[in-house]
Amino acid sequence: MIELKQATKLYRLSERVEVRALDNVNLRIEDGDFVIILGPSGSGKSTMLNMLGALDRPTSGSVILDDVDLARLSDNGLSKIRRYKIGFIFQFFNLVTTLTAVENVMLPLSPVERNKAKLQQKAESLLTSMGLESRMDHRPTELSGGEQQRVAIARALMADPRIILGDEPTGNLDSKTGHDLIRIMKELNVEKGITFIIVSHDPSIASVGNRVIQMKDGHATEVPPPNPTDPPTTFASSA
């Protein structure tokens, strides 16, 4: 469904210094996968996520989504891919502080959907599904970190994407809250068939994935997921 073919990304820091952030990576991700990408800082995992999310183009190689080479699309074409096919969840939530929770969830489709009442109804339904029915009119500063990330998940779902990418989505949360949110994502993966690709430096979340990719020095290696019953992963019963 989405594939990297010999994808390489180079960053030139100066005339004599070049960083190979991604080095000839081949990876195929199927519909319904829940992929955990692990690795330390500087390993290339965020660079790979940016490629998969049509946020950046490879220096060489290809990124294929539904048989379309994203590197060949115009900026407008990539924008449409990001708007309708891919949802994003970030470590620091990236909510607009002047907007309410429901307004933040509406944001991805606000520029293109004229029926604002329909848009708000859908946003409210998504927030309700996240257990935030009483927090819709609160601004981000009035929400806890876990609540802000649930707003961000609802926002990522707004355009009914087939793929959701998470860049360290639990990295700014305590362990229990982070595990609760990973559980929500897994439920969405199982119940709605949404493909999740989660970047993390935390190996304790690896057991939730059906696939685990280990990144090191720009190289990607698939490794077996740990047994879900093995410590240290313990998922809470409620979010």
Short mmCIF file of C-alpha atoms in Angstrom, two decimals:
data_model
loop_
_atom_site.label_atom_id
_atom_site.label_comp_id
_atom_site.label_asym_id
_atom_site.label_seq_id
_atom_site.Cartn_x
_atom_site.Cartn_y
_atom_site.Cartn_z
CA MET A 1 0.00 0.00 0.00
CA ILE A 2 2.88 2.35 0.77
CA GLU A 3 6.45 1.51 -0.12
CA LEU A 4 9.97 2.89 0.03
CA LYS A 5 12.21 1.72 -2.81
CA GLN A 6 15.93 2.35 -2.33
CA ALA A 7 15.03 5.60 -0.59
CA THR A 8 18.00 7.78 0.32
CA LYS A 9 18.00 11.23 1.92
CA LEU A 10 21.12 13.39 2.04
CA TYR A 11 21.50 16.66 3.91
CA ARG A 12 24.44 18.88 2.98
CA LEU A 13 25.66 20.83 6.01
CA SER A 14 28.53 22.47 4.14
CA GLU A 15 30.58 21.97 0.99
CA ARG A 16 32.55 19.20 2.69
CA VAL A 17 30.03 17.81 5.19
CA GLU A 18 27.13 15.62 4.09
CA VAL A 19 24.75 13.64 6.30
CA ARG A 20 23.10 10.49 4.97
CA ALA A 21 19.92 10.46 7.07
CA LEU A 22 18.34 7.61 5.11
CA ASP A 23 20.47 5.08 3.30
CA ASN A 24 18.97 2.96 0.51
CA VAL A 25 15.91 1.86 2.51
CA ASN A 26 13.42 -0.66 1.13
CA LEU A 27 10.19 -1.08 3.07
CA ARG A 28 6.65 -2.15 2.14
CA ILE A 29 3.73 -1.45 4.48
CA GLU A 30 0.37 -3.11 3.85
CA ASP A 31 -3.19 -1.97 4.55
CA GLY A 32 -4.04 -2.54 8.21
CA ASP A 33 -0.47 -2.81 9.48
CA PHE A 34 0.44 -1.33 12.86
CA VAL A 35 4.12 -0.50 12.44
CA ILE A 36 6.41 0.64 15.25
CA ILE A 37 9.65 2.32 14.10
CA LEU A 38 12.25 2.33 16.88
CA GLY A 39 15.66 3.95 17.09
CA PRO A 40 17.75 6.52 18.95
CA SER A 41 17.92 10.19 18.02
CA GLY A 42 19.66 10.66 14.69
CA SER A 43 18.94 7.12 13.49
CA GLY A 44 16.77 8.28 10.58
CA LYS A 45 13.35 7.30 11.90
CA SER A 46 11.78 10.78 11.66
CA THR A 47 13.30 11.28 8.21
CA MET A 48 11.68 8.03 7.09
CA LEU A 49 8.34 9.09 8.58
CA ASN A 50 8.54 12.38 6.66
CA MET A 51 9.05 10.41 3.45
CA LEU A 52 6.11 8.14 4.15
CA GLY A 53 3.95 11.16 5.00
CA ALA A 54 4.72 13.10 1.80
CA LEU A 55 6.32 15.84 3.91
CA ASP A 56 9.71 15.45 2.23
CA ARG A 57 11.12 13.97 -0.97
CA PRO A 58 13.96 11.46 -1.15
CA THR A 59 17.28 12.55 -2.64
CA SER A 60 17.10 9.32 -4.63
CA GLY A 61 14.78 6.34 -4.76
CA SER A 62 10.99 6.29 -4.61
CA VAL A 63 8.05 6.56 -2.25
CA ILE A 64 5.06 4.70 -3.71
CA LEU A 65 1.50 5.14 -2.40
CA ASP A 66 -1.26 3.23 -4.21
CA ASP A 67 1.03 2.76 -7.24
CA VAL A 68 1.79 6.52 -7.41
CA ASP A 69 5.37 7.76 -7.02
CA LEU A 70 5.04 10.66 -4.58
CA ALA A 71 8.38 12.11 -5.69
CA ARG A 72 6.82 12.84 -9.08
CA LEU A 73 3.83 14.78 -7.72
CA SER A 74 3.61 18.55 -7.63
CA ASP A 75 3.47 20.37 -4.30
CA ASN A 76 -0.30 20.69 -4.79
CA GLY A 77 -0.58 16.96 -5.43
CA LEU A 78 1.38 16.18 -2.27
CA SER A 79 -0.84 18.56 -0.31
CA LYS A 80 -3.94 16.64 -1.41
CA ILE A 81 -2.31 13.35 -0.38
CA ARG A 82 -1.56 14.77 3.07
CA ARG A 83 -5.05 16.21 3.46
CA TYR A 84 -7.15 13.22 2.44
CA LYS A 85 -5.07 10.05 2.73
CA ILE A 86 -2.74 10.64 5.69
CA GLY A 87 -3.36 11.83 9.24
CA PHE A 88 -0.61 13.11 11.53
CA ILE A 89 -0.09 12.97 15.29
CA PHE A 90 2.86 14.88 16.78
CA GLN A 91 4.79 14.73 20.04
CA PHE A 92 3.88 18.27 21.08
CA PHE A 93 0.25 18.03 19.87
CA ASN A 94 0.53 21.04 17.48
CA LEU A 95 -2.87 22.38 18.48
CA VAL A 96 -3.74 26.02 17.76
CA THR A 97 -3.88 27.64 21.19
CA THR A 98 -6.49 30.25 20.22
CA LEU A 99 -8.98 27.63 19.00
CA THR A 100 -11.23 25.33 21.00
CA ALA A 101 -10.91 21.55 20.85
CA VAL A 102 -13.72 21.23 18.31
CA GLU A 103 -12.28 24.04 16.18
CA ASN A 104 -8.87 22.32 16.19
CA VAL A 105 -10.44 19.07 15.02
CA MET A 106 -12.30 20.89 12.22
CA LEU A 107 -9.13 22.61 11.05
CA PRO A 108 -7.86 20.12 8.41
CA LEU A 109 -11.05 20.40 6.35
CA SER A 110 -12.10 23.96 7.20
CA PRO A 111 -10.46 25.46 4.07
CA VAL A 112 -12.26 23.09 1.69
CA GLU A 113 -15.60 22.20 3.32
CA ARG A 114 -18.31 24.85 2.95
CA ASN A 115 -20.86 23.09 5.13
CA LYS A 116 -19.53 24.20 8.50
CA ALA A 117 -22.44 22.68 10.43
CA LYS A 118 -21.67 19.26 8.93
CA LEU A 119 -17.99 19.76 9.70
CA GLN A 120 -18.69 20.65 13.32
CA GLN A 121 -21.03 17.70 13.74
CA LYS A 122 -18.32 15.30 12.59
CA ALA A 123 -15.70 16.95 14.82
CA GLU A 124 -18.00 16.69 17.83
CA SER A 125 -18.66 13.01 17.06
CA LEU A 126 -14.92 12.30 16.93
CA LEU A 127 -14.27 14.12 20.21
CA THR A 128 -17.11 12.19 21.83
CA SER A 129 -15.51 8.94 20.67
CA MET A 130 -12.33 10.12 22.43
CA GLY A 131 -14.22 10.67 25.69
CA LEU A 132 -14.02 14.47 25.39
CA GLU A 133 -17.69 15.37 25.01
CA SER A 134 -17.47 17.71 28.01
CA ARG A 135 -14.24 19.39 26.81
CA MET A 136 -15.16 20.46 23.26
CA ASP A 137 -15.20 24.19 24.01
CA HIS A 138 -11.95 24.15 25.99
CA ARG A 139 -8.76 25.58 24.54
CA PRO A 140 -5.50 23.57 24.64
CA THR A 141 -4.22 25.41 27.72
CA GLU A 142 -7.31 24.19 29.59
CA LEU A 143 -6.65 20.53 28.73
CA SER A 144 -4.22 17.98 30.15
CA GLY A 145 -1.49 16.54 27.96
CA GLY A 146 -3.45 13.33 27.44
CA GLU A 147 -6.58 15.27 26.52
CA GLN A 148 -4.64 17.41 24.06
CA GLN A 149 -3.26 14.30 22.38
CA ARG A 150 -6.75 12.81 22.12
CA VAL A 151 -7.85 16.04 20.41
CA ALA A 152 -4.89 15.56 18.06
CA ILE A 153 -5.99 11.97 17.32
CA ALA A 154 -9.52 13.19 16.54
CA ARG A 155 -8.05 15.84 14.25
CA ALA A 156 -5.98 13.18 12.47
CA LEU A 157 -9.18 11.20 11.84
CA MET A 158 -11.15 14.15 10.46
CA ALA A 159 -10.61 13.41 6.75
CA ASP A 160 -11.06 9.62 7.17
CA PRO A 161 -7.44 8.85 6.25
CA ARG A 162 -6.30 5.32 5.50
CA ILE A 163 -2.92 5.98 7.13
CA ILE A 164 -2.04 7.74 10.38
CA LEU A 165 1.56 8.64 11.18
CA GLY A 166 2.68 9.31 14.73
CA ASP A 167 5.97 11.11 15.43
CA GLU A 168 6.78 10.27 19.07
CA PRO A 169 3.07 10.66 19.99
CA THR A 170 3.68 9.48 23.57
CA GLY A 171 7.00 11.28 24.05
CA ASN A 172 5.51 14.25 25.91
CA LEU A 173 3.28 12.17 28.20
CA ASP A 174 3.70 10.08 31.32
CA SER A 175 3.94 6.32 30.85
CA LYS A 176 0.34 5.45 31.80
CA THR A 177 -1.21 8.17 29.63
CA GLY A 178 1.06 7.24 26.75
CA HIS A 179 0.06 3.57 26.94
CA ASP A 180 -3.61 4.55 27.13
CA LEU A 181 -3.26 6.52 23.89
CA ILE A 182 -1.41 3.72 22.13
CA ARG A 183 -4.31 1.45 23.13
CA ILE A 184 -6.77 3.90 21.51
CA MET A 185 -4.71 3.84 18.31
CA LYS A 186 -4.63 0.03 18.34
CA GLU A 187 -8.41 -0.08 18.70
CA LEU A 188 -8.77 2.22 15.69
CA ASN A 189 -6.38 0.00 13.77
CA VAL A 190 -8.38 -3.15 14.58
CA GLU A 191 -11.90 -1.73 14.33
CA LYS A 192 -11.51 0.62 11.37
CA GLY A 193 -8.59 -0.96 9.52
CA ILE A 194 -6.54 2.24 9.64
CA THR A 195 -2.84 1.72 9.02
CA PHE A 196 -0.69 3.20 11.80
CA ILE A 197 3.03 3.98 11.53
CA ILE A 198 4.43 5.11 14.87
CA VAL A 199 7.95 6.44 15.43
CA SER A 200 9.28 6.12 18.96
CA HIS A 201 12.45 5.80 20.99
CA ASP A 202 10.50 3.80 23.60
CA PRO A 203 10.76 0.01 23.07
CA SER A 204 8.02 -0.62 25.64
CA ILE A 205 5.33 0.14 23.04
CA ALA A 206 6.72 -2.32 20.49
CA SER A 207 4.45 -5.21 21.51
CA VAL A 208 1.34 -3.39 20.27
CA GLY A 209 2.58 -3.49 16.66
CA ASN A 210 2.31 -6.37 14.25
CA ARG A 211 5.58 -5.15 12.73
CA VAL A 212 8.65 -3.50 14.28
CA ILE A 213 11.32 -1.64 12.30
CA GLN A 214 14.65 -0.90 13.97
CA MET A 215 16.51 2.16 12.63
CA LYS A 216 20.26 2.72 12.96
CA ASP A 217 22.50 5.08 11.01
CA GLY A 218 19.91 5.53 8.26
CA HIS A 219 19.33 1.80 7.78
CA ALA A 220 16.06 -0.03 8.50
CA THR A 221 15.88 -3.61 9.75
CA GLU A 222 12.64 -5.44 10.50
CA VAL A 223 12.72 -7.36 13.78
CA PRO A 224 10.13 -9.68 15.38
CA PRO A 225 7.65 -7.90 17.67
CA PRO A 226 8.05 -8.84 21.34
CA ASN A 227 5.51 -11.11 22.99
CA PRO A 228 2.61 -8.86 24.16
CA THR A 229 2.75 -10.48 27.59
CA ASP A 230 6.42 -9.68 28.10
CA PRO A 231 7.34 -6.77 30.40
CA PRO A 232 7.71 -3.81 30.50
CA THR A 233 4.60 -3.06 28.43
CA THR A 234 1.39 -2.86 30.50
CA PHE A 235 -1.67 -1.24 28.98
CA ALA A 236 -4.16 0.52 31.19
CA SER A 237 -7.85 -0.33 30.98
CA SER A 238 -9.14 3.18 30.25
CA ALA A 239 -7.99 6.42 28.63
#
